[in-house]
CSV table of C-alpha atoms and ligand atoms in Angstrom, one decimal:
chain,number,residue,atom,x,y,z
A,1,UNK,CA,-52.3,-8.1,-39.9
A,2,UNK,CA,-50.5,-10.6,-42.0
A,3,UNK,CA,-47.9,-10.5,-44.2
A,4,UNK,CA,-50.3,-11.0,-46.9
A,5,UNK,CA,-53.6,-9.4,-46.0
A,6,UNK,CA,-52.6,-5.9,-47.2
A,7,UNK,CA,-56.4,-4.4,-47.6
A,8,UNK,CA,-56.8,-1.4,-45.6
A,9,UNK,CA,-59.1,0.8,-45.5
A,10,UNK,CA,-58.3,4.3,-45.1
A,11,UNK,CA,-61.4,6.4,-43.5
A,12,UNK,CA,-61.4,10.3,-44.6
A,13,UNK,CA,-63.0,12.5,-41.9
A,14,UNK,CA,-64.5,16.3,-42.7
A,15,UNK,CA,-61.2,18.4,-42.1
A,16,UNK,CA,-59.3,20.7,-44.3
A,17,UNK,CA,-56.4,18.1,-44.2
A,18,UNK,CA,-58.5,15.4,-46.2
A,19,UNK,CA,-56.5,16.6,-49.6
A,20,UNK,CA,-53.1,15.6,-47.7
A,21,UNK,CA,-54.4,11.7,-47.1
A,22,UNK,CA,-54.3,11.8,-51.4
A,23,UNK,CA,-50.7,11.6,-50.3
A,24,UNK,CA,-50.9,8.9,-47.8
A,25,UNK,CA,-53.2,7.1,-49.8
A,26,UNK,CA,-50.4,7.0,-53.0
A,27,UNK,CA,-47.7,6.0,-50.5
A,28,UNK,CA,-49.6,3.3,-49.0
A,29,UNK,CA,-50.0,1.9,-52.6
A,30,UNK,CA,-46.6,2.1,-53.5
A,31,UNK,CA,-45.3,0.1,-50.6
A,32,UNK,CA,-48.1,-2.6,-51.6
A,33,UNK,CA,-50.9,-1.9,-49.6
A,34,UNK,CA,-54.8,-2.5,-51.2
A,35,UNK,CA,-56.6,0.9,-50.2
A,36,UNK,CA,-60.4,0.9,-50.2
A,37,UNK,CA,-61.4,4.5,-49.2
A,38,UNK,CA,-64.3,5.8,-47.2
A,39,UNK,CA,-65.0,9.1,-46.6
A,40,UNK,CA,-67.6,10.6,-44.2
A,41,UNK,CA,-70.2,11.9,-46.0
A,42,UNK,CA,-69.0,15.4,-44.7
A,43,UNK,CA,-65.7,15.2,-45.5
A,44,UNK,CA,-67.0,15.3,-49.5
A,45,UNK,CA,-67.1,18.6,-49.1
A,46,UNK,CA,-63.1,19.4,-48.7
A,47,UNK,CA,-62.3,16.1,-51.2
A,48,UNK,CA,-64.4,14.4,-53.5
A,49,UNK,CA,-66.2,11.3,-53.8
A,50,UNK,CA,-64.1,11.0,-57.7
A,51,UNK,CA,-60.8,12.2,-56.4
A,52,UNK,CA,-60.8,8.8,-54.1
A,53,UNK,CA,-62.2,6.6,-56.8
A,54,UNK,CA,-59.8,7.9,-59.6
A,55,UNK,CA,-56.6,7.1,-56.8
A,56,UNK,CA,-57.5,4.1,-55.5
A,57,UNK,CA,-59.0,2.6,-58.4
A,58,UNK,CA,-62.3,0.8,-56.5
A,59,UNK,CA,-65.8,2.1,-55.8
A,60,UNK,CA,-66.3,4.6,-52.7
A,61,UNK,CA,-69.5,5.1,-50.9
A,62,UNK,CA,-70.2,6.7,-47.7
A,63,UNK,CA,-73.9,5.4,-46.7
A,64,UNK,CA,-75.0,2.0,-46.0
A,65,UNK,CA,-77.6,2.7,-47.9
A,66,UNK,CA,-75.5,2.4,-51.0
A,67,UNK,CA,-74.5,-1.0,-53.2
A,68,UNK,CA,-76.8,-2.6,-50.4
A,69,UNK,CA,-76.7,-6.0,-52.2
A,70,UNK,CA,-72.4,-6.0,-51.1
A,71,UNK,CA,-73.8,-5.0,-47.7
A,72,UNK,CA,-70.7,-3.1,-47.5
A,73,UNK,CA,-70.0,-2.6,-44.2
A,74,UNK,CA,-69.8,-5.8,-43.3
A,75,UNK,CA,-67.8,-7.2,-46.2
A,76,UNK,CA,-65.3,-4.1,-46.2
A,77,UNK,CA,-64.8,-4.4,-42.2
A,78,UNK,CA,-64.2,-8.3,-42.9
A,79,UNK,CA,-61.5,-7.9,-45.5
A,80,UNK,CA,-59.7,-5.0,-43.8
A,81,UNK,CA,-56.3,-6.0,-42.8
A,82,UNK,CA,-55.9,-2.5,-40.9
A,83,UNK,CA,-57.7,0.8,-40.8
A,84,UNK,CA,-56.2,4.5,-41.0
A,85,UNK,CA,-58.6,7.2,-40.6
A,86,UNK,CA,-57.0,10.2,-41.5
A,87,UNK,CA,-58.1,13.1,-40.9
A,88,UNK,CA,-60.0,12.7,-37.8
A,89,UNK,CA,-61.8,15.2,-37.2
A,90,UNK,CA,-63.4,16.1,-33.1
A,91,UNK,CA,-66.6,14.8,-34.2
A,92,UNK,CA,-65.7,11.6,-35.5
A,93,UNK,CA,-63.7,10.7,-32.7
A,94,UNK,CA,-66.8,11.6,-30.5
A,95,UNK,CA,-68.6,8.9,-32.6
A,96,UNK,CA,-66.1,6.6,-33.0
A,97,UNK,CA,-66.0,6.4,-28.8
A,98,UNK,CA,-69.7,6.6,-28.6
A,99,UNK,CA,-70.1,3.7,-30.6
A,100,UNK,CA,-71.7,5.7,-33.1
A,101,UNK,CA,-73.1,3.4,-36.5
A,102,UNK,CA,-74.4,7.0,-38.0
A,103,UNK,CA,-72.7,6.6,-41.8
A,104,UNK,CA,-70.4,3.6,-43.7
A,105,UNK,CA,-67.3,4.4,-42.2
A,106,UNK,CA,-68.5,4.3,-38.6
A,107,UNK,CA,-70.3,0.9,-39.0
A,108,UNK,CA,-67.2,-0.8,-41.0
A,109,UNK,CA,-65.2,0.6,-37.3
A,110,UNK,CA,-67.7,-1.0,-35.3
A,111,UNK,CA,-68.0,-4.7,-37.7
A,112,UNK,CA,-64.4,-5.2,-37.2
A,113,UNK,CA,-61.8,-6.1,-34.6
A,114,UNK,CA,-58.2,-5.4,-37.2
A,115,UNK,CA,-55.7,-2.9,-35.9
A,116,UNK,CA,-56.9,1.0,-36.1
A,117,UNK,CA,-54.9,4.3,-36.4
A,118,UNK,CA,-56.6,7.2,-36.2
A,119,UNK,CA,-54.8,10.2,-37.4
A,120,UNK,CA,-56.6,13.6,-35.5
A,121,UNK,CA,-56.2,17.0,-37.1
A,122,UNK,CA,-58.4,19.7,-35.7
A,123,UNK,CA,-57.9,22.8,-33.9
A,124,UNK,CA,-56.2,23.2,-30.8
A,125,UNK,CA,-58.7,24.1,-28.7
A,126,UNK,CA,-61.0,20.9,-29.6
A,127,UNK,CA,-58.0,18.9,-29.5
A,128,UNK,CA,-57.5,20.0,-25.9
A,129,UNK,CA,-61.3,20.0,-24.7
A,130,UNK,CA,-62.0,17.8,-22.0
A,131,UNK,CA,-64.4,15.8,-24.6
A,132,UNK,CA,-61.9,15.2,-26.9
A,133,UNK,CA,-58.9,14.1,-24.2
A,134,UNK,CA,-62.0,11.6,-22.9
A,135,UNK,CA,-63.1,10.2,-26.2
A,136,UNK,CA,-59.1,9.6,-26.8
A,137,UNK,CA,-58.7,8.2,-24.0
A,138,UNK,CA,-61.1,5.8,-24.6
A,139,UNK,CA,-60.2,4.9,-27.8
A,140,UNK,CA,-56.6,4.6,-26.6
A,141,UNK,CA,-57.9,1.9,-23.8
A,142,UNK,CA,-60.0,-0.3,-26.3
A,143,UNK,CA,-56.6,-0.8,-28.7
A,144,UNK,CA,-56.9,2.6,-31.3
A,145,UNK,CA,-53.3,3.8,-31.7
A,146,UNK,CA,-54.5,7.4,-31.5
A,147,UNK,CA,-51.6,9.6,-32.9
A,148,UNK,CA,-50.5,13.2,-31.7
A,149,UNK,CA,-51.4,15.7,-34.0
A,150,UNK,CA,-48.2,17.7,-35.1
A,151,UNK,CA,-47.9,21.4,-33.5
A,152,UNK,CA,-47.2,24.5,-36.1
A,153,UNK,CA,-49.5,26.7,-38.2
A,154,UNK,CA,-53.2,26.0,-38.1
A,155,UNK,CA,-55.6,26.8,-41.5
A,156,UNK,CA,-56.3,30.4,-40.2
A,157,UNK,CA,-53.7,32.8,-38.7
A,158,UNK,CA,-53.2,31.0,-35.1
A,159,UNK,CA,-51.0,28.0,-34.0
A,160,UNK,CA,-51.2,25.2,-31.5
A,161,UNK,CA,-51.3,21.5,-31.5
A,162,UNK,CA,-53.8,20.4,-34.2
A,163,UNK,CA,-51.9,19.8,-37.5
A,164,UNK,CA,-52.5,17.0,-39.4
A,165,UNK,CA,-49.1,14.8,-39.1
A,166,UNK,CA,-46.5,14.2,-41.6
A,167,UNK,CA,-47.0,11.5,-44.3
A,168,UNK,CA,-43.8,10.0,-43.1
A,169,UNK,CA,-44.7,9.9,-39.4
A,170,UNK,CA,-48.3,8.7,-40.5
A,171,UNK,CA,-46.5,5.6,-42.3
A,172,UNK,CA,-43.9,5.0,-38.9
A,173,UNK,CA,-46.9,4.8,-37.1
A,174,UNK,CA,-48.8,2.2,-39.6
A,175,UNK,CA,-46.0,0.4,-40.1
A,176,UNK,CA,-45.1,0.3,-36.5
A,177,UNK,CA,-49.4,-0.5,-35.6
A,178,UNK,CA,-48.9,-3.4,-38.2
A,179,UNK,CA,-45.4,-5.0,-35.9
A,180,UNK,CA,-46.5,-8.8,-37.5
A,181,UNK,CA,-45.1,-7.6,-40.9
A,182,UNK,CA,-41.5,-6.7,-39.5
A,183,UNK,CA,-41.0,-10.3,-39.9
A,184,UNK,CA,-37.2,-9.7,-41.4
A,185,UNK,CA,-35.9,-7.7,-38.6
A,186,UNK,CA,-31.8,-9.3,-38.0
A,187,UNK,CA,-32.0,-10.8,-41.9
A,188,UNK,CA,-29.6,-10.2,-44.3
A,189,UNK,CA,-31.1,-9.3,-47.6
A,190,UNK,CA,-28.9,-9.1,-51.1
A,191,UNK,CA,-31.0,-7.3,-53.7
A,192,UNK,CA,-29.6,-7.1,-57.4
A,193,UNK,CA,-31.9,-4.7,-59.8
A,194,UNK,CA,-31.3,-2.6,-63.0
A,195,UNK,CA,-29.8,-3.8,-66.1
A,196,UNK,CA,-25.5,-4.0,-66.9
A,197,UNK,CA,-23.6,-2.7,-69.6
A,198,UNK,CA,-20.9,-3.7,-71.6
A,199,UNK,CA,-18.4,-1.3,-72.7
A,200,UNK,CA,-17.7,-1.5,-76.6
A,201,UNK,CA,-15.6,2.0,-76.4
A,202,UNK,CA,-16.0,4.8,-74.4
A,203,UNK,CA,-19.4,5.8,-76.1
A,204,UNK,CA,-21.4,2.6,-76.5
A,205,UNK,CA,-22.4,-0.2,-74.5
A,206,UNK,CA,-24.0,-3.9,-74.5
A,207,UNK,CA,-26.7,-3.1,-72.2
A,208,UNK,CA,-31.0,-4.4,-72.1
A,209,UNK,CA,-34.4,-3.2,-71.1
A,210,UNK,CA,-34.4,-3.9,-67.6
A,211,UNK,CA,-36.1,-1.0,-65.8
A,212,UNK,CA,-34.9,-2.1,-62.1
A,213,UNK,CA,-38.2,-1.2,-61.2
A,214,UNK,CA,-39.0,-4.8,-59.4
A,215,UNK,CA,-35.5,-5.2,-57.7
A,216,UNK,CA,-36.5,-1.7,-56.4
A,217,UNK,CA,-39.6,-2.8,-54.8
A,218,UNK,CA,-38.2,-6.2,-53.5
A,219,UNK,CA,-35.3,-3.7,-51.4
A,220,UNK,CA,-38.0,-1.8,-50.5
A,221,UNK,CA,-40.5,-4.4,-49.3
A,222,UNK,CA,-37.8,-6.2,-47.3
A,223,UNK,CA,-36.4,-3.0,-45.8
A,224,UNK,CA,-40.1,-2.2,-44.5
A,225,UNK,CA,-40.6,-5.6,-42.7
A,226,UNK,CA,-37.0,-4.9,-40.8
A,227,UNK,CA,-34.6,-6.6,-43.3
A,228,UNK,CA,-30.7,-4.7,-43.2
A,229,UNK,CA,-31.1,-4.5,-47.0
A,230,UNK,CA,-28.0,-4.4,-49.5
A,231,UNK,CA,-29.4,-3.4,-53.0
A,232,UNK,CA,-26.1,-4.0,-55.5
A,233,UNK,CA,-28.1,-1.7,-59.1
A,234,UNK,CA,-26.6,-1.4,-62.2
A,235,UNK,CA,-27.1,1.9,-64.4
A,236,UNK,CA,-30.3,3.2,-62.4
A,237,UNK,CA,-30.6,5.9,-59.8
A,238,UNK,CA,-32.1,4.9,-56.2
A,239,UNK,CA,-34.1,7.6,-54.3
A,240,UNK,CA,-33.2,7.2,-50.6
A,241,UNK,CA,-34.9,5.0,-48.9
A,242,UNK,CA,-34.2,4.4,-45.2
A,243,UNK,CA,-32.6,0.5,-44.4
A,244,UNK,CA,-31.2,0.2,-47.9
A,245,UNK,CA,-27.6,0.7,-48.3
A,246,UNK,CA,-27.0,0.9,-52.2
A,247,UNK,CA,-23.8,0.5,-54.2
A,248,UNK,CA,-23.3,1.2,-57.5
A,249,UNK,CA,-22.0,-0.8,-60.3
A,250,UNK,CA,-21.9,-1.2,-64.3
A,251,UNK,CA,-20.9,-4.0,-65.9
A,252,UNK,CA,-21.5,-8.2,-64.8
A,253,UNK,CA,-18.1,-8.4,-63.5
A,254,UNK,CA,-18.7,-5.4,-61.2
A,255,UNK,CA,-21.5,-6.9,-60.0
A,256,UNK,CA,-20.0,-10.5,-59.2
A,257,UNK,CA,-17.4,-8.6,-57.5
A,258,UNK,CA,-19.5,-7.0,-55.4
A,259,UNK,CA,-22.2,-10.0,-55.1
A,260,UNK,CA,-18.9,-12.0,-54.0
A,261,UNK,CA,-18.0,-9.2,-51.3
A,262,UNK,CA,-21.8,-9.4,-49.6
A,263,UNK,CA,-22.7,-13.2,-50.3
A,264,UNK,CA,-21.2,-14.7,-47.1
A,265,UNK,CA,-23.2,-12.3,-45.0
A,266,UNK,CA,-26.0,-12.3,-47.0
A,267,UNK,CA,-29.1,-14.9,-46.0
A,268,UNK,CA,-31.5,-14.1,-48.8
A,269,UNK,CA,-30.6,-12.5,-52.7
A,270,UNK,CA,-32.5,-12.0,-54.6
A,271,UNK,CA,-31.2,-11.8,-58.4
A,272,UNK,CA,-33.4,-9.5,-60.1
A,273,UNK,CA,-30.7,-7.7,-62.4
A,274,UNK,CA,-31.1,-8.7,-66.0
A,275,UNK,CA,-26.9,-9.9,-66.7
A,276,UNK,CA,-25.3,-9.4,-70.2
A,277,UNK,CA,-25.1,-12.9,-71.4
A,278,UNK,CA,-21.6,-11.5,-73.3
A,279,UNK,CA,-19.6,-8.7,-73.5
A,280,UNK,CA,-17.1,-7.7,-76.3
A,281,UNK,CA,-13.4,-9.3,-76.1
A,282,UNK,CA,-11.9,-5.9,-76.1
A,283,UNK,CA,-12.8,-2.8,-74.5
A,284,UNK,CA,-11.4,0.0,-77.1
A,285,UNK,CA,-9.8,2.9,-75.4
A,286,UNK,CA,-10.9,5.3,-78.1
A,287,UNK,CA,-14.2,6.0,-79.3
A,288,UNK,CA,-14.3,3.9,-82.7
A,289,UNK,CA,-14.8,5.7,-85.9
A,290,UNK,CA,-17.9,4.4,-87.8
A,291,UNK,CA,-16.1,3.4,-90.9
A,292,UNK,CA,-13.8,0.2,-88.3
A,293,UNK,CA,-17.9,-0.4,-86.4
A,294,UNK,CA,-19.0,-3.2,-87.9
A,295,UNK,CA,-17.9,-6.2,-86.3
A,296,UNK,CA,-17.9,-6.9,-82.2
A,297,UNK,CA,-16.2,-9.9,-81.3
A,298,UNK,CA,-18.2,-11.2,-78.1
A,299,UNK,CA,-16.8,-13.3,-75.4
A,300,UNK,CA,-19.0,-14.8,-72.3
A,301,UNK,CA,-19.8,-13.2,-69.1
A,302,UNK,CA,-19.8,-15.4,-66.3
A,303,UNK,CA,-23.2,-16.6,-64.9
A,304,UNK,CA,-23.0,-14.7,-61.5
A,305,UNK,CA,-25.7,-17.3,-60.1
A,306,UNK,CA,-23.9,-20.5,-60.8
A,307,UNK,CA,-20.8,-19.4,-59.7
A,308,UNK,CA,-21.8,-18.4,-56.4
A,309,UNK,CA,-24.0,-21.7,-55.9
A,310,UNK,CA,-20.9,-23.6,-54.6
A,311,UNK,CA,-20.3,-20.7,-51.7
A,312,UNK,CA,-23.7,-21.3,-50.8
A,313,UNK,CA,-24.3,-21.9,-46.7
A,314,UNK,CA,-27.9,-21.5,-46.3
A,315,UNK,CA,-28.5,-19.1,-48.3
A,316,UNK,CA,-31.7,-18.5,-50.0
A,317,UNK,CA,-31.2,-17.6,-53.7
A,318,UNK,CA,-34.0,-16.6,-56.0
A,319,UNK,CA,-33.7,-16.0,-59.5
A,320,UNK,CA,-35.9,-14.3,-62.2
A,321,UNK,CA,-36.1,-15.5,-66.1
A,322,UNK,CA,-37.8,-13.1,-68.6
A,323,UNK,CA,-38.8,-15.2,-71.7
A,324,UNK,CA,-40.0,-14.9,-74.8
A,325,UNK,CA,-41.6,-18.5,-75.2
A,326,UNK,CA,-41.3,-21.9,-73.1
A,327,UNK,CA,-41.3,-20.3,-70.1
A,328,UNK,CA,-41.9,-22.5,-67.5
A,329,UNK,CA,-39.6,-25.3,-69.2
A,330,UNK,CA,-36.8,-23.2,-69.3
A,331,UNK,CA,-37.1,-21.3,-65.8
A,332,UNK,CA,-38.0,-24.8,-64.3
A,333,UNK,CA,-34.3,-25.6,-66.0
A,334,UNK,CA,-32.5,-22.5,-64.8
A,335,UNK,CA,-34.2,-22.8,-61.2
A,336,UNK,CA,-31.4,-26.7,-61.2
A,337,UNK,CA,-28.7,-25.2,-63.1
A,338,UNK,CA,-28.0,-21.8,-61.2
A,339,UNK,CA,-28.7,-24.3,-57.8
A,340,UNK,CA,-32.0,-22.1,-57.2
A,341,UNK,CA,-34.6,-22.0,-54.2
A,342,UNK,CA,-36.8,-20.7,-56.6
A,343,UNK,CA,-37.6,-18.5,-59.8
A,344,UNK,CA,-39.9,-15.9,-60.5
A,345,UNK,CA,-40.4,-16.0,-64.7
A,346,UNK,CA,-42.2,-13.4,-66.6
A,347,UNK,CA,-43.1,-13.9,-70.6
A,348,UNK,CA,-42.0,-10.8,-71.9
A,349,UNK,CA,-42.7,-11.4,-75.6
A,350,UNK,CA,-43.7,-8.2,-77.4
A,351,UNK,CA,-42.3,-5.7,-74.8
A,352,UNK,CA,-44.1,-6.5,-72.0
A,353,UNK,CA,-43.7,-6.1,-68.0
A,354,UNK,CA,-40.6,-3.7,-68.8
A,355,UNK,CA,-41.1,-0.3,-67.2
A,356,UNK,CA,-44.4,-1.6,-65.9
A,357,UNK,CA,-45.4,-1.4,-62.4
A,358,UNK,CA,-47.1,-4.1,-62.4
A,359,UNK,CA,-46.1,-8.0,-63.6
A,360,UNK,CA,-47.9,-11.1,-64.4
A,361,UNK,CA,-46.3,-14.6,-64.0
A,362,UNK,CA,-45.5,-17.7,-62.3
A,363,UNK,CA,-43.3,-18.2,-58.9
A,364,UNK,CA,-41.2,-22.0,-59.3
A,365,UNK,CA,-40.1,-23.7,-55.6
A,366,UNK,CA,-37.4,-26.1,-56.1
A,367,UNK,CA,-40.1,-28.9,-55.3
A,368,UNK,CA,-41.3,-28.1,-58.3
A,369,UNK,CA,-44.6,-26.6,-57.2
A,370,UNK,CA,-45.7,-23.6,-59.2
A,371,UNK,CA,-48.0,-20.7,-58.3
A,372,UNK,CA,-49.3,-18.6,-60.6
A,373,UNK,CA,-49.1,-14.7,-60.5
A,374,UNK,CA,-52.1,-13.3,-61.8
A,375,UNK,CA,-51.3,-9.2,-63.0
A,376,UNK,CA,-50.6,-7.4,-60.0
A,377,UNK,CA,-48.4,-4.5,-58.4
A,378,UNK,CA,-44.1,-5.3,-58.3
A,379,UNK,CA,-44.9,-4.1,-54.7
A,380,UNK,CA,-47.0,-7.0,-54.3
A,381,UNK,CA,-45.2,-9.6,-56.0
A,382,UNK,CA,-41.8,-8.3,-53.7
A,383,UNK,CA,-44.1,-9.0,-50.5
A,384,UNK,CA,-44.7,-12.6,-51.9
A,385,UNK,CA,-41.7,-13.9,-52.9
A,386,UNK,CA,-40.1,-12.7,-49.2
A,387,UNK,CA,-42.9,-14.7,-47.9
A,388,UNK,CA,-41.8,-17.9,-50.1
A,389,UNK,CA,-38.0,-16.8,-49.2
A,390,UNK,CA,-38.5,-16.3,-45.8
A,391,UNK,CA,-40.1,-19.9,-45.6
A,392,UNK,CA,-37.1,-21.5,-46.7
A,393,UNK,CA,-35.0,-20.0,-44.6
A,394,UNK,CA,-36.7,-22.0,-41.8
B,401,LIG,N1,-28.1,-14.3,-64.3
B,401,LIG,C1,-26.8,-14.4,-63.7
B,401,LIG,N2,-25.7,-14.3,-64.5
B,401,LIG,C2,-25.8,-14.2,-65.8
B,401,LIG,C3,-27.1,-14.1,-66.4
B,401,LIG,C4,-28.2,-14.2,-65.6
B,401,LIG,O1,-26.7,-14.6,-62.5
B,401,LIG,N3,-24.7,-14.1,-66.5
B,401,LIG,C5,-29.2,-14.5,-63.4
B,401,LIG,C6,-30.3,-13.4,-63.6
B,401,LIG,O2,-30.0,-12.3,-62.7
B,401,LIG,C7,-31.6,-14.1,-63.3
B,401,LIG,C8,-31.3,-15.5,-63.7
B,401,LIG,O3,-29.9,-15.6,-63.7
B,401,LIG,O4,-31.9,-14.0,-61.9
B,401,LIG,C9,-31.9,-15.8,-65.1
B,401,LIG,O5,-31.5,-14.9,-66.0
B,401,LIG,P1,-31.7,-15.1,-67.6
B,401,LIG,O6,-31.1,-14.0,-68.3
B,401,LIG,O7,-33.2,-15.3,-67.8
B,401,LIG,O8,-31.0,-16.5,-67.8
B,401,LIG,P2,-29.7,-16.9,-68.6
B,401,LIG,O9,-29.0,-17.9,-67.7
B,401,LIG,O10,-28.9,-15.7,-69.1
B,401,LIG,O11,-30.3,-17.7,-69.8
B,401,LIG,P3,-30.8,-17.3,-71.3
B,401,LIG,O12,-30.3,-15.9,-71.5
B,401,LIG,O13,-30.2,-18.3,-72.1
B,401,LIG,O14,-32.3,-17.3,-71.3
């Protein structure tokens, strides 16, 4: 699967742990993957037909005999970039190995050759039948990465080998299926997100809109393909996330300091922190009273991009611009100033793309080629510009 083919299709066999692939399904979304569920048509029974439309936001059939005009099989098995099928239940293994073409999921296995997990939760003693261990094996010797099911308590009172795994060790064993994608593994990755602030007193601050949310994905998205990532964020809380290592900091100066510390080491950052422009000449020790507020006296902040231009070595350094009009003039112009490799620029007039998850824009290269980024996830867009940034790094 390529870095940018991130369609999967994630198949829902008839077993009581079809509710927990809601889970999977969410987390596959938020770390930018394009699900197009497909449930067996007895699997409806545990989870619904709506449930799966409602998450994953496309159409979800189960017959062939459905939306024949798309002839769905065929053009869901060719845009699949991977499949999961979780929960797979004894049967659908059986089928699966048999070559079975019995309902839509089966015949979208069969029309395409991408990379296949199959996730098995059943009971223990159809796990263990010899008809299961021989339709496993065979799957295993055509390519399916057939996982273990987890051992623990089973739906009635017994316990054995037969659980359905753990999201987490579902995703390893995606992420580990899909080995084209760690494409950063031994790369030094420099993430800035969140927004700083200026201290006026103790109590108030110079400080903007920025959620963090796309600096957020970016450290997640490069941590995923193997990047070591260092996220510098300013005034936002980062859930752990395994490969990011995360300092704190508040104001533009902090975050120079430690951009300056990382920089050398660093062989992609990626500036996504929105920088106060200013900050007040004085920082007052004491909270002032509200009869002296009524006048800040501002002073610049440096530009944290153009002053670490002339340290550059190789690095790759992309930038962001949020405007409110001209937007590809004056990204195009901070893209030579700050001595860019390229710019991501947003028009943010009336509020927009702030807190969203998702972004709409246009990607700059210091050639000067532009690519439009029609509205899509800030998962997605962090996928693409590591592709661009990995590029340049030859
Ligand atoms: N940036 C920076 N140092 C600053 C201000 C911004 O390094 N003091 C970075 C941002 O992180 C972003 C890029 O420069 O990646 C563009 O930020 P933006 O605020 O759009 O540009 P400014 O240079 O501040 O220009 P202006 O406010 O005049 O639009």
């Amino acid at each position: 699967m390529s870095a940018t083919n991130r369609e999967v299709i994630l198949g829902i066999g008839g077993g009581i742990a079809a509710y927990k692939s809601a889970d999977l399904l969410r987390r596959l979304q938020d770390i930018g993957y394009l699900v197009t569920v497909v449930p067996t048509p007895s699997s409806l029974n545990f989870v619904g037909a709506p449930t799966w439309q409602a998450l994953s936001g496309r159409a979800v059939t189960t017959q062939v005999w459905e939306r024949v005009d798309e002839v769905r099989h065929v053009s869901l098995a060719q845009q699949a970039g991977a499949f999961i099928i979780a929960p797979a239940t004894a049967d659908l293994i059986a089928r699966i190995a048999a070559g079975r073409a019995d309902d839509l999921l089966t015949n979208c296995v069969l029309a395409s050759d991408a990379p296949k997990l199959i996730v098995p939760a059943m009971h223990p003693s159809m796990w263990l039948d010899a008809a299961t261990v021989a339709n496993v094996q065979t799957l295993r010797a055509r390519g399916f990465i057939v996982m273990e099911p987890a051992v623990g308590r089973l739906t009635g009172s017994d316990s054995g080998q037969g659980r359905f795994p753990d999201t987490n060790q579902i995703l390893d064993a995606f992420l580990a299926m899909e080995g084209a994608v760690r494409d950063l593994v031994g790369v030094n990755v420099l993430v800035t997100a969140g927004g700083t602030r200026e201290a006026i007193d103790p109590v108030r601050f110079i400080g903007n809109r920025s959620s963090g949310k796309q600096g957020v994905a970016i450290a997640k998205a490069a941590a995923l393909r193997g990047a070591k990532v260092e996220l510098i964020a300013a005034n936002m809380e980062i859930p752990y996330f395994p490969g990011i290592e995360v300092t704190h900091v508040e104001s533009a100066e902090q975050m120079l300091d430690a951009l300056r510390d990382r920089f050398t080491h660093t062989q992609i950052l990626l500036m996504s922190a929105a920088v106060a422009d200013a900050k007040p000449k004085a920082t007052a020790l004491e909270k002032i009273k509200k009869a002296q507020f009524n006048n800040i006296e501002l002073e610049a902040n440096p530009d944290l991009l153009a002053t670490l231009q002339p340290l550059k070595t190789g690095q790759v350094m992309v930038g962001f611009a949020a405007e409110t009009s001209d937007h590809l003039a004056s990204a195009q112009k901070k893209l030579s100033a700050k001595g860019l490799d390229l710019i991501y620029v947003n028009d943010v007039s009336g509020g927009a793309i702030f807190g969203s998850q998702e972004t709409q824009g246009t990607i700059i290269l210091a050639n000067g080629e532009n690519i439009p980024i029609p509205l899509q996830s800030k998962d997605r867009l962090a996928n693409l510009l590591l592709d661009y940034a990995r590029k340049q790094l030859g």
